[in-house]
Amino acid sequence: MASTPRAMANRALFQAFINCYLREFDSGHWLSSHEALDDKKNSENSFLVLELPFSRFSIVMEVAYYSVVGCHHFERIFSKPCNLIIDSEWAESDPLFILQIIIHDIYQSFRSSIEGSINSDNAIEKSKENEIEFLARLVDSAQVMAKFISSRSYDDELYSVDFLLTEQSSLYGHWLHPTPKSRQGMAFWALNAYSPEANGKFKLHYFSVDKNLIKQGSVLKHKASDIIKKDLHSTVKLDIPEHHFLIPIHPLQACFLKLQPWVLELLEQEKIIDLGALGVEFTPTSSVRTVTHREAQWMYKFSIPVKITNSLRSNMRDELEDGMAVERYLRKSGFLKENPSFGIVDDPAYITIERPDQPNVESGFEVILRRNIFSGEAGSGVVSILALAQDPLSSGCDLKVKSLLQHIIFDIAKSEGRTHKAVALDWFSKYWYCSIEPLILLYDQHGIALEAHQQNSLLDISGGYPRKYYYRDNQGFYLSLTHKKELSVIDEMSAMSDIFYQDEVIFEAISYYIFINQLFSIVYRMGADDLVEEKVLLIKIRELLISIKSKLKGVGLYFVDHILSCNKLSYKTNLLARVHDIDELHEGMERKVYATLNNPLHSQSSVTSIEVLDLGVVTNFNDKRDCYAI
């Protein structure tokens, strides 16, 4: 059983990667314990067999926990080369070694499929570059995860129900991503200072900037520049030229910006003045690039020169205005008052620099001001779905170690004198009514769909049970064309053509974000923790979806019918995106990274069929190749 931080990290990385692989490439061949190979018959677990024809390797994985929604746990891993002359022996194998073989097999499969086609030489050379890039991110993710696990192994704060502490607790990362902790662009020496998982703290880097270069916006009584000045001057008295404004920047981004020729020119002209690190120390939240400190009124969301999961994390110019406009509409619509258990962490102001040589494009100085509604004691009891659903800090296959959610359920059950299952079912219902149901109602009533994935979804569980849900992200809005006239009462929204979509497209996106990413993570967590079987929760979700239909009158009704009756759900193919080195946020490729997998909520599913449901492979690799930038 894995015990060292490196072994624990490799196991967790293997679990995340293989579950992606099973969904996106090859669902494998399942064996019951009595069908397994002779030297493994001492196990009561089932086994999963993968054949890698291009690498000439066979892999057998012992499945410690089978997940209906696709987050299986794996224990022992065996492999052997497939040689037609010599019959090799099965050998227990290192997880990272197996992942390297699988990655090579994926690329070999692609190169074989295009060999001899038009421009195949260029495509093959590009695929070799992508393979090296993927391997680099894989190793980076393993190293970073091991570092965090090593530093936090005996940290009781991992199980604290507190906004800031749980923002720093995601040691394993994205459960639907093959390299969940890759931080490409962040040097290893910088991890302690700038990573939430390492309890990083640092001062912001400030620039004094000529007013003529500034572009800013605010829906508040005060400008962003006034808020920033007041925020800094509460701790530091600073004299800057009268015609200048202050801009705080993440230290990593400041280093990047000071290497840009146009910035160096403005620094030389003193239109930009480098003030260095100032003020109090801030702490990164789980997104890494949004920072806060416990008593601050404002968080700052920065661009940083780091690729996290699939994308370089940058604030885009159009998104600066979008978040403010949508938040203004929500408050004007009355939806938040009508649904007091549902809230938005708003981003009401921004500031940036207009590049003299390229106006109206991202300069890298884009800063978003996010209201810190969790400052001080207000953060007590607030936790992200990501933190709740994360596997406990263990070998990855030891189901006896409690997750944060299991700790919470056990505490409630003890205080109420009830069974864990009864409490878990009640907890799940309260979670549904303050999060999933309002998300569907918002889309139905106002045509606003949110990318409400685990990391962007916060719950107030200060009383044990969920009582309020908060959504955070000024980049995650989809507006329905069906509601465009209504939404255009806010002038800025009428010009947002790039975030208005046909409802069929919106169905695809929020099927993934709300159901597969967020809701199914809670289903998996309760199942893996032996609180409530996954199949029982899937049946409950169907009942809740049927029940909510009486409250729906528009696009939300069609969406619920889609979820209940469609035999496929849209899924974001993070592994395929990584294979092709796609940054979907920066290449106009976001819709290209979606495919479909079998829907465990499909109306034809019964208790029996759900129990043995195979989520299947989302797409055939070769069928999908034309959709990607090879």
XYZ file of C-alpha atoms in Angstrom:
630
model
C 0.000 0.000 0.000
C 1.344 3.440 -0.895
C 2.571 5.457 2.061
C 5.237 7.990 1.020
C 4.133 11.374 -0.374
C 5.566 10.491 -3.785
C 3.767 7.144 -3.878
C 0.521 8.783 -2.733
C 0.857 11.442 -5.437
C 1.558 8.860 -8.139
C -1.490 6.841 -7.082
C -3.746 9.914 -7.116
C -2.380 10.999 -10.492
C -2.905 7.492 -11.871
C -6.516 7.466 -10.661
C -7.310 10.830 -12.270
C -5.580 9.932 -15.547
C -7.008 6.425 -15.939
C -10.565 7.541 -15.221
C -10.171 10.112 -18.013
C -8.697 7.448 -20.288
C -11.597 5.063 -19.638
C -14.087 7.788 -20.577
C -12.266 9.191 -23.586
C -10.269 6.385 -25.198
C -10.862 2.818 -24.091
C -13.339 1.541 -21.477
C -11.297 -1.646 -21.108
C -12.396 -5.198 -20.335
C -13.792 -5.920 -16.878
C -13.081 -9.162 -15.041
C -14.682 -10.407 -11.855
C -12.360 -11.702 -9.120
C -12.869 -15.345 -10.133
C -12.024 -14.519 -13.776
C -8.784 -12.756 -12.894
C -5.357 -14.109 -13.568
C -4.116 -16.915 -11.300
C -1.619 -14.856 -9.333
C -4.290 -12.306 -8.434
C -7.097 -14.627 -7.316
C -6.420 -13.855 -3.682
C -8.320 -10.587 -4.152
C -12.074 -10.097 -3.846
C -11.903 -7.024 -6.075
C -12.714 -6.950 -9.762
C -10.038 -6.234 -12.355
C -9.852 -4.033 -15.427
C -7.766 -5.028 -18.442
C -6.301 -2.575 -20.964
C -4.531 -3.633 -24.151
C -2.066 -1.207 -25.712
C -1.457 -2.539 -29.232
C 0.924 0.175 -30.405
C 3.116 -0.113 -27.306
C 2.645 -3.901 -27.216
C 1.731 -3.866 -23.571
C -1.090 -5.374 -21.496
C -2.206 -3.836 -18.216
C -4.371 -5.303 -15.457
C -5.637 -2.991 -12.694
C -7.233 -4.107 -9.456
C -10.366 -1.996 -8.863
C -10.783 -1.218 -5.158
C -13.948 0.850 -5.709
C -16.252 0.835 -8.724
C -17.938 4.191 -9.338
C -21.161 4.413 -11.331
C -20.322 8.014 -12.255
C -16.814 7.068 -13.328
C -14.387 7.850 -10.512
C -12.978 4.383 -9.818
C -10.276 3.645 -7.256
C -7.378 1.408 -8.229
C -5.078 -0.702 -6.089
C -2.447 -3.025 -7.539
C -1.341 -2.548 -11.161
C 0.168 -5.358 -13.248
C 1.672 -5.216 -16.717
C 3.595 -7.293 -19.210
C 4.940 -6.745 -22.732
C 3.070 -8.585 -25.479
C 5.704 -10.610 -27.296
C 4.753 -13.201 -29.882
C 7.946 -15.192 -29.258
C 8.447 -15.033 -25.489
C 5.541 -15.356 -23.057
C 6.405 -12.719 -20.455
C 5.380 -12.810 -16.802
C 2.977 -10.346 -15.180
C 4.772 -7.889 -12.909
C 3.398 -5.389 -10.409
C 4.141 -1.977 -11.906
C 4.725 1.617 -10.893
C 1.755 3.913 -11.711
C 3.868 6.635 -13.328
C 5.628 4.086 -15.522
C 2.260 2.778 -16.764
C 1.013 6.293 -17.528
C 4.074 7.010 -19.674
C 3.416 3.852 -21.692
C -0.257 4.781 -22.172
C 0.634 8.289 -23.344
C 3.103 6.889 -25.858
C 0.460 4.433 -27.097
C -2.054 7.258 -27.618
C 0.357 9.211 -29.794
C 1.517 6.122 -31.663
C -2.130 5.357 -32.439
C -2.640 8.823 -33.862
C 0.565 8.782 -35.895
C -0.359 5.393 -37.353
C -3.815 6.657 -38.347
C -2.508 9.611 -40.386
C 0.634 8.108 -41.865
C 0.699 8.698 -45.611
C -2.094 11.302 -45.580
C -1.764 14.887 -46.822
C 0.568 16.925 -44.577
C 1.137 13.855 -42.428
C 4.818 14.707 -41.888
C 3.950 18.030 -40.243
C 1.171 16.466 -38.188
C 3.423 13.652 -37.007
C 6.167 16.089 -36.014
C 3.608 18.205 -34.138
C 2.307 15.127 -32.327
C 5.856 14.304 -31.179
C 6.179 17.810 -29.742
C 2.795 17.405 -28.027
C 3.877 14.071 -26.563
C 6.927 15.658 -24.937
C 4.745 18.512 -23.662
C 2.258 16.047 -22.175
C 4.987 14.010 -20.476
C 6.432 17.211 -19.012
C 3.065 18.187 -17.543
C 2.531 14.664 -16.225
C 5.847 14.688 -14.361
C 5.260 18.257 -13.194
C 1.848 17.302 -11.801
C 3.342 14.319 -9.956
C 6.173 16.395 -8.460
C 3.949 19.283 -7.417
C 1.369 16.976 -5.849
C 4.040 15.074 -3.921
C 5.474 18.344 -2.623
C 2.084 19.491 -1.343
C 1.272 16.132 0.246
C 4.642 16.066 1.986
C 4.158 19.518 3.486
C 0.536 18.977 4.569
C 0.466 15.318 5.662
C -0.093 16.102 9.334
C -1.966 19.378 8.944
C -5.297 19.332 10.814
C -6.400 22.449 8.912
C -7.081 20.231 5.880
C -10.351 19.323 7.595
C -11.305 22.801 8.789
C -14.632 24.125 7.559
C -13.468 27.647 6.801
C -13.336 29.505 3.498
C -9.658 30.446 3.490
C -8.424 27.160 4.943
C -10.406 24.969 2.546
C -9.265 27.112 -0.379
C -5.770 25.892 0.518
C -6.704 22.226 0.935
C -6.951 20.895 -2.639
C -3.911 18.633 -2.686
C -5.138 16.277 -5.426
C -6.869 18.795 -7.669
C -9.331 18.359 -10.521
C -10.882 14.851 -10.437
C -11.721 15.040 -14.169
C -8.287 16.046 -15.435
C -5.281 13.837 -16.346
C -2.649 16.233 -14.966
C -4.574 17.945 -12.139
C -1.653 19.692 -10.439
C 0.455 20.773 -13.384
C 1.727 24.321 -12.850
C 3.672 24.915 -16.032
C 5.347 28.313 -15.819
C 5.693 28.337 -12.030
C 9.219 27.440 -10.964
C 9.569 24.803 -8.280
C 11.149 27.336 -5.912
C 8.079 29.579 -6.301
C 5.524 26.950 -5.292
C 5.741 27.618 -1.550
C 5.103 31.338 -1.946
C 2.436 31.334 -4.642
C 0.466 28.109 -4.153
C -2.632 27.887 -1.933
C -1.831 24.253 -1.116
C 1.448 25.374 0.483
C -0.281 28.129 2.505
C 1.548 30.642 0.331
C 1.653 34.314 1.311
C 3.135 37.259 -0.556
C 2.876 40.996 -1.050
C 1.395 42.335 -4.259
C 3.615 44.123 -6.779
C 2.432 47.681 -7.471
C 2.875 49.952 -10.457
C 2.107 53.657 -10.651
C 0.604 54.333 -14.089
C -0.175 57.476 -16.063
C -3.927 58.091 -16.063
C -3.936 58.395 -19.848
C -2.991 54.731 -20.099
C -5.692 53.526 -17.713
C -8.945 51.828 -18.640
C -11.255 50.962 -15.771
C -14.879 50.166 -14.984
C -17.066 49.944 -11.908
C -20.729 49.480 -10.983
C -19.952 50.836 -7.511
C -20.015 54.399 -6.210
C -16.227 54.442 -6.370
C -13.827 53.788 -9.232
C -11.534 50.769 -9.151
C -8.520 53.108 -8.858
C -10.000 54.778 -5.758
C -10.691 51.400 -4.116
C -7.142 50.178 -4.813
C -5.599 53.379 -3.457
C -7.696 53.248 -0.294
C -6.948 49.552 0.163
C -3.168 50.073 -0.016
C -3.117 53.342 1.932
C -4.782 51.646 4.892
C -1.401 50.027 5.563
C 1.147 52.011 3.491
C 1.391 55.775 3.053
C 2.583 56.361 -0.485
C 3.159 59.448 -2.628
C 2.744 58.962 -6.363
C 2.528 61.558 -9.162
C -0.807 63.366 -9.156
C -1.630 62.195 -12.687
C -0.986 58.499 -11.848
C -3.125 55.593 -10.623
C -2.024 52.468 -8.748
C -2.315 48.966 -10.212
C -1.536 45.858 -8.138
C -0.149 42.870 -10.044
C 0.672 39.293 -9.089
C 4.476 39.066 -8.545
C 4.835 36.344 -11.203
C 2.958 38.486 -13.722
C 5.035 41.522 -12.767
C 8.214 39.632 -13.690
C 6.657 38.653 -17.013
C 5.446 42.178 -17.791
C 8.818 43.771 -17.071
C 10.306 41.654 -19.852
C 7.943 43.080 -22.476
C 9.520 45.736 -24.765
C 6.502 48.046 -24.691
C 6.445 47.977 -20.868
C 10.193 48.665 -20.692
C 9.686 51.675 -22.951
C 6.926 53.086 -20.721
C 9.040 52.438 -17.625
C 11.875 54.413 -19.209
C 9.455 57.273 -19.967
C 8.123 57.067 -16.364
C 4.609 56.651 -17.650
C 4.796 53.464 -15.644
C 6.722 53.495 -12.364
C 7.729 50.227 -10.728
C 6.946 50.502 -6.994
C 7.735 46.884 -6.080
C 6.167 44.792 -3.332
C 3.946 46.781 -0.961
C 1.256 46.364 1.656
C -0.015 43.353 3.523
C 0.558 39.743 2.500
C -2.145 38.104 0.416
C -2.987 34.423 0.155
C -3.867 32.630 -3.090
C -7.264 30.934 -3.259
C -7.855 27.606 -5.009
C -7.704 29.168 -8.492
C -4.105 30.249 -7.678
C -4.520 33.610 -9.440
C -7.264 35.082 -7.211
C -5.810 36.315 -3.927
C -7.217 37.496 -0.619
C -6.406 37.991 3.011
C -8.694 37.327 5.911
C -9.612 40.897 6.792
C -9.622 42.384 3.284
C -12.764 43.875 1.765
C -11.583 42.973 -1.740
C -9.972 40.022 -3.467
C -7.914 40.572 -6.614
C -8.130 38.317 -9.649
C -4.978 38.520 -11.776
C -3.541 37.186 -14.984
C -0.533 34.970 -14.326
C 1.975 33.455 -16.800
C 1.156 29.920 -15.655
C -0.699 27.101 -17.413
C -3.045 25.434 -14.928
C -4.821 22.278 -16.154
C -5.465 23.139 -19.831
C -5.043 26.883 -19.995
C -2.833 29.898 -19.514
C -4.688 31.869 -16.872
C -5.468 35.353 -18.181
C -8.192 37.924 -17.665
C -9.718 38.590 -21.073
C -10.830 42.120 -21.992
C -14.434 41.285 -22.843
C -14.824 39.357 -19.576
C -14.002 42.461 -17.527
C -17.306 44.037 -18.526
C -19.334 40.821 -18.813
C -19.153 39.895 -15.146
C -20.261 43.344 -14.013
C -23.185 43.432 -16.451
C -24.534 40.002 -15.516
C -24.278 40.803 -11.806
C -26.176 44.088 -12.352
C -28.898 42.205 -14.178
C -29.235 39.584 -11.439
C -29.734 42.235 -8.779
C -32.190 44.170 -10.938
C -34.161 41.024 -11.801
C -34.921 40.220 -8.160
C -33.788 36.615 -8.578
C -31.303 36.806 -5.700
C -33.958 38.198 -3.334
C -36.451 35.555 -4.410
C -33.839 32.837 -3.798
C -32.028 33.834 -0.587
C -30.235 30.473 -0.392
C -28.448 31.300 -3.674
C -25.741 33.939 -3.972
C -23.142 35.411 -6.323
C -19.607 36.409 -5.394
C -19.567 39.507 -7.551
C -16.751 41.169 -9.512
C -18.021 44.773 -9.615
C -14.906 46.604 -10.839
C -11.751 46.268 -12.903
C -8.688 48.207 -14.012
C -6.087 47.719 -16.731
C -3.631 49.477 -19.024
C -4.310 50.283 -22.669
C -1.264 49.374 -24.722
C -0.249 52.410 -26.788
C 0.826 50.167 -29.654
C -2.174 47.773 -29.497
C -5.276 49.346 -27.914
C -8.297 47.172 -27.023
C -6.254 43.998 -26.561
C -5.094 42.322 -23.366
C -2.059 44.068 -21.927
C -1.484 41.629 -19.063
C -2.297 44.353 -16.521
C -5.965 43.352 -16.281
C -7.067 43.210 -12.632
C -10.552 42.262 -11.439
C -11.820 43.372 -8.040
C -13.887 40.648 -6.372
C -15.949 41.408 -3.295
C -14.674 39.458 -0.301
C -17.941 38.480 1.337
C -16.048 35.870 3.390
C -13.738 38.225 5.281
C -13.228 37.756 8.988
C -15.750 35.529 10.725
C -18.000 35.510 7.628
C -15.772 32.827 6.130
C -16.442 30.360 8.935
C -18.413 27.388 7.637
C -17.949 28.211 3.925
C -16.349 25.512 1.779
C -16.045 24.698 -1.940
C -17.568 21.575 -3.486
C -14.018 20.776 -4.629
C -12.816 20.576 -1.015
C -15.841 18.559 0.106
C -15.527 15.993 -2.673
C -11.746 15.592 -2.590
C -10.341 12.184 -1.738
C -8.901 12.011 1.775
C -5.171 12.295 2.204
C -4.331 8.614 1.890
C -2.855 6.157 -0.551
C -5.774 6.695 -2.914
C -7.204 3.253 -2.251
C -7.656 3.253 1.534
C -11.390 3.905 1.920
C -11.196 3.952 5.726
C -9.709 7.452 5.861
C -12.430 10.096 6.087
C -12.972 12.830 3.510
C -14.067 16.301 4.627
C -17.676 15.515 3.650
C -17.604 12.259 5.604
C -16.265 14.083 8.668
C -19.183 16.514 8.426
C -21.825 13.790 7.996
C -20.393 11.765 10.896
C -20.422 14.817 13.189
C -24.058 15.595 12.354
C -25.094 11.956 12.804
C -23.413 11.831 16.218
C -25.076 15.043 17.412
C -28.523 14.016 16.120
C -28.306 10.364 17.084
C -29.201 9.217 13.569
C -27.640 6.876 11.035
C -24.992 8.155 8.639
C -27.152 7.224 5.642
C -30.218 9.120 6.910
C -28.142 12.232 7.572
C -26.353 11.937 4.207
C -29.664 11.742 2.318
C -30.973 14.829 4.134
C -27.688 16.629 3.521
C -27.892 15.797 -0.182
C -31.463 17.121 -0.438
C -30.542 20.417 1.235
C -27.535 20.703 -1.051
C -29.782 20.176 -4.094
C -32.318 22.807 -3.039
C -29.785 25.563 -2.400
C -27.505 24.863 -5.371
C -28.683 22.679 -8.260
C -32.335 23.746 -8.238
C -31.607 27.530 -8.226
C -29.086 27.053 -11.051
C -31.820 25.433 -13.150
C -34.397 28.061 -12.121
C -32.025 30.893 -13.072
C -31.585 29.440 -16.531
C -35.316 28.815 -16.916
C -36.499 32.238 -15.740
C -33.752 34.494 -17.096
C -31.728 32.512 -19.625
C -28.504 32.772 -17.608
C -26.518 29.535 -17.349
C -23.478 29.304 -15.096
C -20.330 27.196 -15.385
C -20.974 25.962 -11.869
C -18.188 23.418 -11.528
C -16.689 22.212 -8.230
C -14.101 24.922 -7.758
C -16.537 27.745 -8.573
C -19.222 26.404 -6.216
C -19.196 27.302 -2.528
C -21.519 26.130 0.247
C -22.296 27.653 3.607
C -22.400 24.609 5.889
C -21.801 26.490 9.133
C -24.750 24.600 10.630
C -23.588 21.260 9.253
C -26.175 21.085 6.500
C -25.929 23.257 3.357
C -27.949 26.432 3.731
C -26.570 28.748 1.035
C -24.771 28.298 -2.277
C -22.401 30.872 -3.804
C -21.230 31.024 -7.413
C -17.960 32.751 -8.274
C -16.507 33.388 -11.730
C -16.882 36.369 -14.034
C -15.764 34.188 -16.962
C -18.403 31.463 -16.678
C -21.630 32.820 -18.185
C -23.771 31.517 -21.027
C -26.702 33.719 -22.086
C -29.661 32.199 -23.915
C -30.648 33.722 -27.257
C -34.229 32.862 -26.281
C -33.970 35.505 -23.524
C -31.888 38.073 -25.402
C -34.597 40.772 -25.463
C -35.177 40.472 -21.727
C -31.465 40.391 -20.877
C -30.799 43.451 -23.050
C -32.458 45.744 -20.477
C -28.874 46.119 -19.265
C -27.257 48.084 -22.101
C -23.892 46.350 -21.824
C -25.502 42.930 -22.212
C -27.126 43.758 -25.539
C -23.626 44.047 -27.032
C -22.391 40.707 -25.660
C -22.891 38.720 -28.834
C -20.037 36.370 -27.972
C -21.710 34.937 -24.864
C -25.242 34.537 -26.280
C -25.785 30.945 -27.406
C -28.442 28.675 -28.803
C -29.962 26.612 -26.014
C -28.705 23.364 -27.543
C -25.135 24.609 -26.996
C -25.944 25.714 -23.449
C -27.382 22.262 -22.700
C -24.014 20.743 -23.613
C -21.999 23.065 -21.400
C -24.099 22.990 -18.242
C -24.789 19.262 -18.526
C -21.068 18.909 -17.947
C -20.452 21.693 -15.437
C -23.522 21.304 -13.222
C -24.124 17.561 -13.423
C -20.965 15.662 -14.346
C -18.466 18.004 -12.729
C -20.298 19.288 -9.659
C -23.271 17.061 -8.791
C -21.673 13.748 -9.700
C -18.661 14.616 -7.533
C -20.949 14.614 -4.485
C -22.607 11.401 -5.696
C -19.176 9.787 -6.008
C -17.975 11.101 -2.662
C -20.965 9.738 -0.746
C -20.652 6.408 -2.524
C -16.913 6.055 -1.946
C -17.366 7.035 1.714
C -20.023 4.319 2.112
C -22.629 6.898 3.128
C -25.171 6.317 0.342
C -24.755 4.098 -2.703
C -24.255 6.025 -5.932
C -27.166 4.238 -7.625
C -29.515 5.352 -4.807
C -28.484 8.990 -5.268
C -28.937 8.751 -9.044
C -32.493 7.560 -8.506
C -33.030 10.429 -6.045
C -31.705 12.932 -8.609
C -34.205 11.657 -11.164
C -36.992 12.134 -8.637
C -35.810 15.677 -7.854
C -35.595 16.532 -11.561
C -39.112 15.259 -12.162
C -40.322 17.254 -9.160
C -38.742 20.530 -10.305
C -40.524 20.378 -13.667
C -43.678 21.834 -12.090
C -41.701 25.027 -11.310
C -40.346 25.458 -14.836
C -41.984 27.222 -17.768
C -39.253 27.862 -20.354
C -35.817 26.712 -21.431
C -35.177 25.103 -18.052
C -38.012 22.671 -18.668
C -36.472 21.595 -21.960
C -33.113 21.256 -20.240
C -34.506 18.965 -17.533
C -36.268 16.856 -20.165
C -32.932 16.648 -21.977
C -31.169 15.407 -18.839
C -33.871 12.829 -18.129
C -34.421 11.495 -21.632
C -31.119 11.879 -23.473
C -29.022 8.719 -23.439
C -25.825 10.785 -23.757
C -24.489 13.718 -21.741
C -21.897 16.189 -22.932
C -18.487 15.799 -21.388
C -15.390 17.996 -21.497
C -12.601 15.834 -22.880
C -9.720 17.072 -20.766
C -7.465 14.189 -21.768
C -7.986 14.740 -25.495
C -7.448 18.471 -25.017
C -4.198 17.706 -23.225
C -3.116 15.197 -25.904
C -3.478 17.894 -28.566
C -2.094 20.665 -26.322
C -5.257 22.721 -26.671
C -5.754 25.857 -24.587
C -9.497 26.150 -25.073
C -9.673 29.577 -23.426
C -7.194 31.185 -25.806
C -7.619 29.460 -29.138
C -11.367 29.720 -29.721
C -11.466 25.964 -29.156
C -13.758 25.733 -26.117
C -16.634 24.043 -27.932
C -14.217 21.682 -29.685
C -13.244 19.881 -26.491
C -16.703 18.420 -25.851
C -17.932 14.945 -26.690
C -20.551 12.669 -25.114
C -20.742 9.741 -22.720
C -23.555 7.513 -21.525
C -26.023 9.252 -19.214
C -26.570 7.448 -15.887
C -29.752 9.521 -15.388
C -31.305 8.378 -18.664
C -35.011 7.575 -18.332
C -34.461 3.990 -19.506
C -32.110 3.280 -16.599
C -33.510 1.144 -13.809
C -31.989 0.336 -10.427
C -30.431 -2.774 -11.931
C -29.113 -1.131 -15.074
C -27.692 1.813 -13.176
C -25.823 -0.544 -10.913
C -23.892 -2.130 -13.768
C -23.817 0.871 -16.072
C -20.633 1.381 -18.066
C -20.141 5.088 -18.767
C -18.369 4.091 -21.942
C -15.891 5.905 -24.136
C -16.884 9.429 -25.098
C -15.484 9.270 -28.597
C -13.251 7.328 -30.923
C -9.827 8.966 -31.058
C -9.490 8.851 -34.846
C -13.052 10.080 -35.456
C -12.238 13.149 -33.376
C -8.887 14.113 -34.853
C -10.238 16.599 -37.410
C -11.846 18.636 -34.632
C -8.528 19.369 -32.953
C -5.624 21.611 -33.778
C -2.978 18.998 -34.496
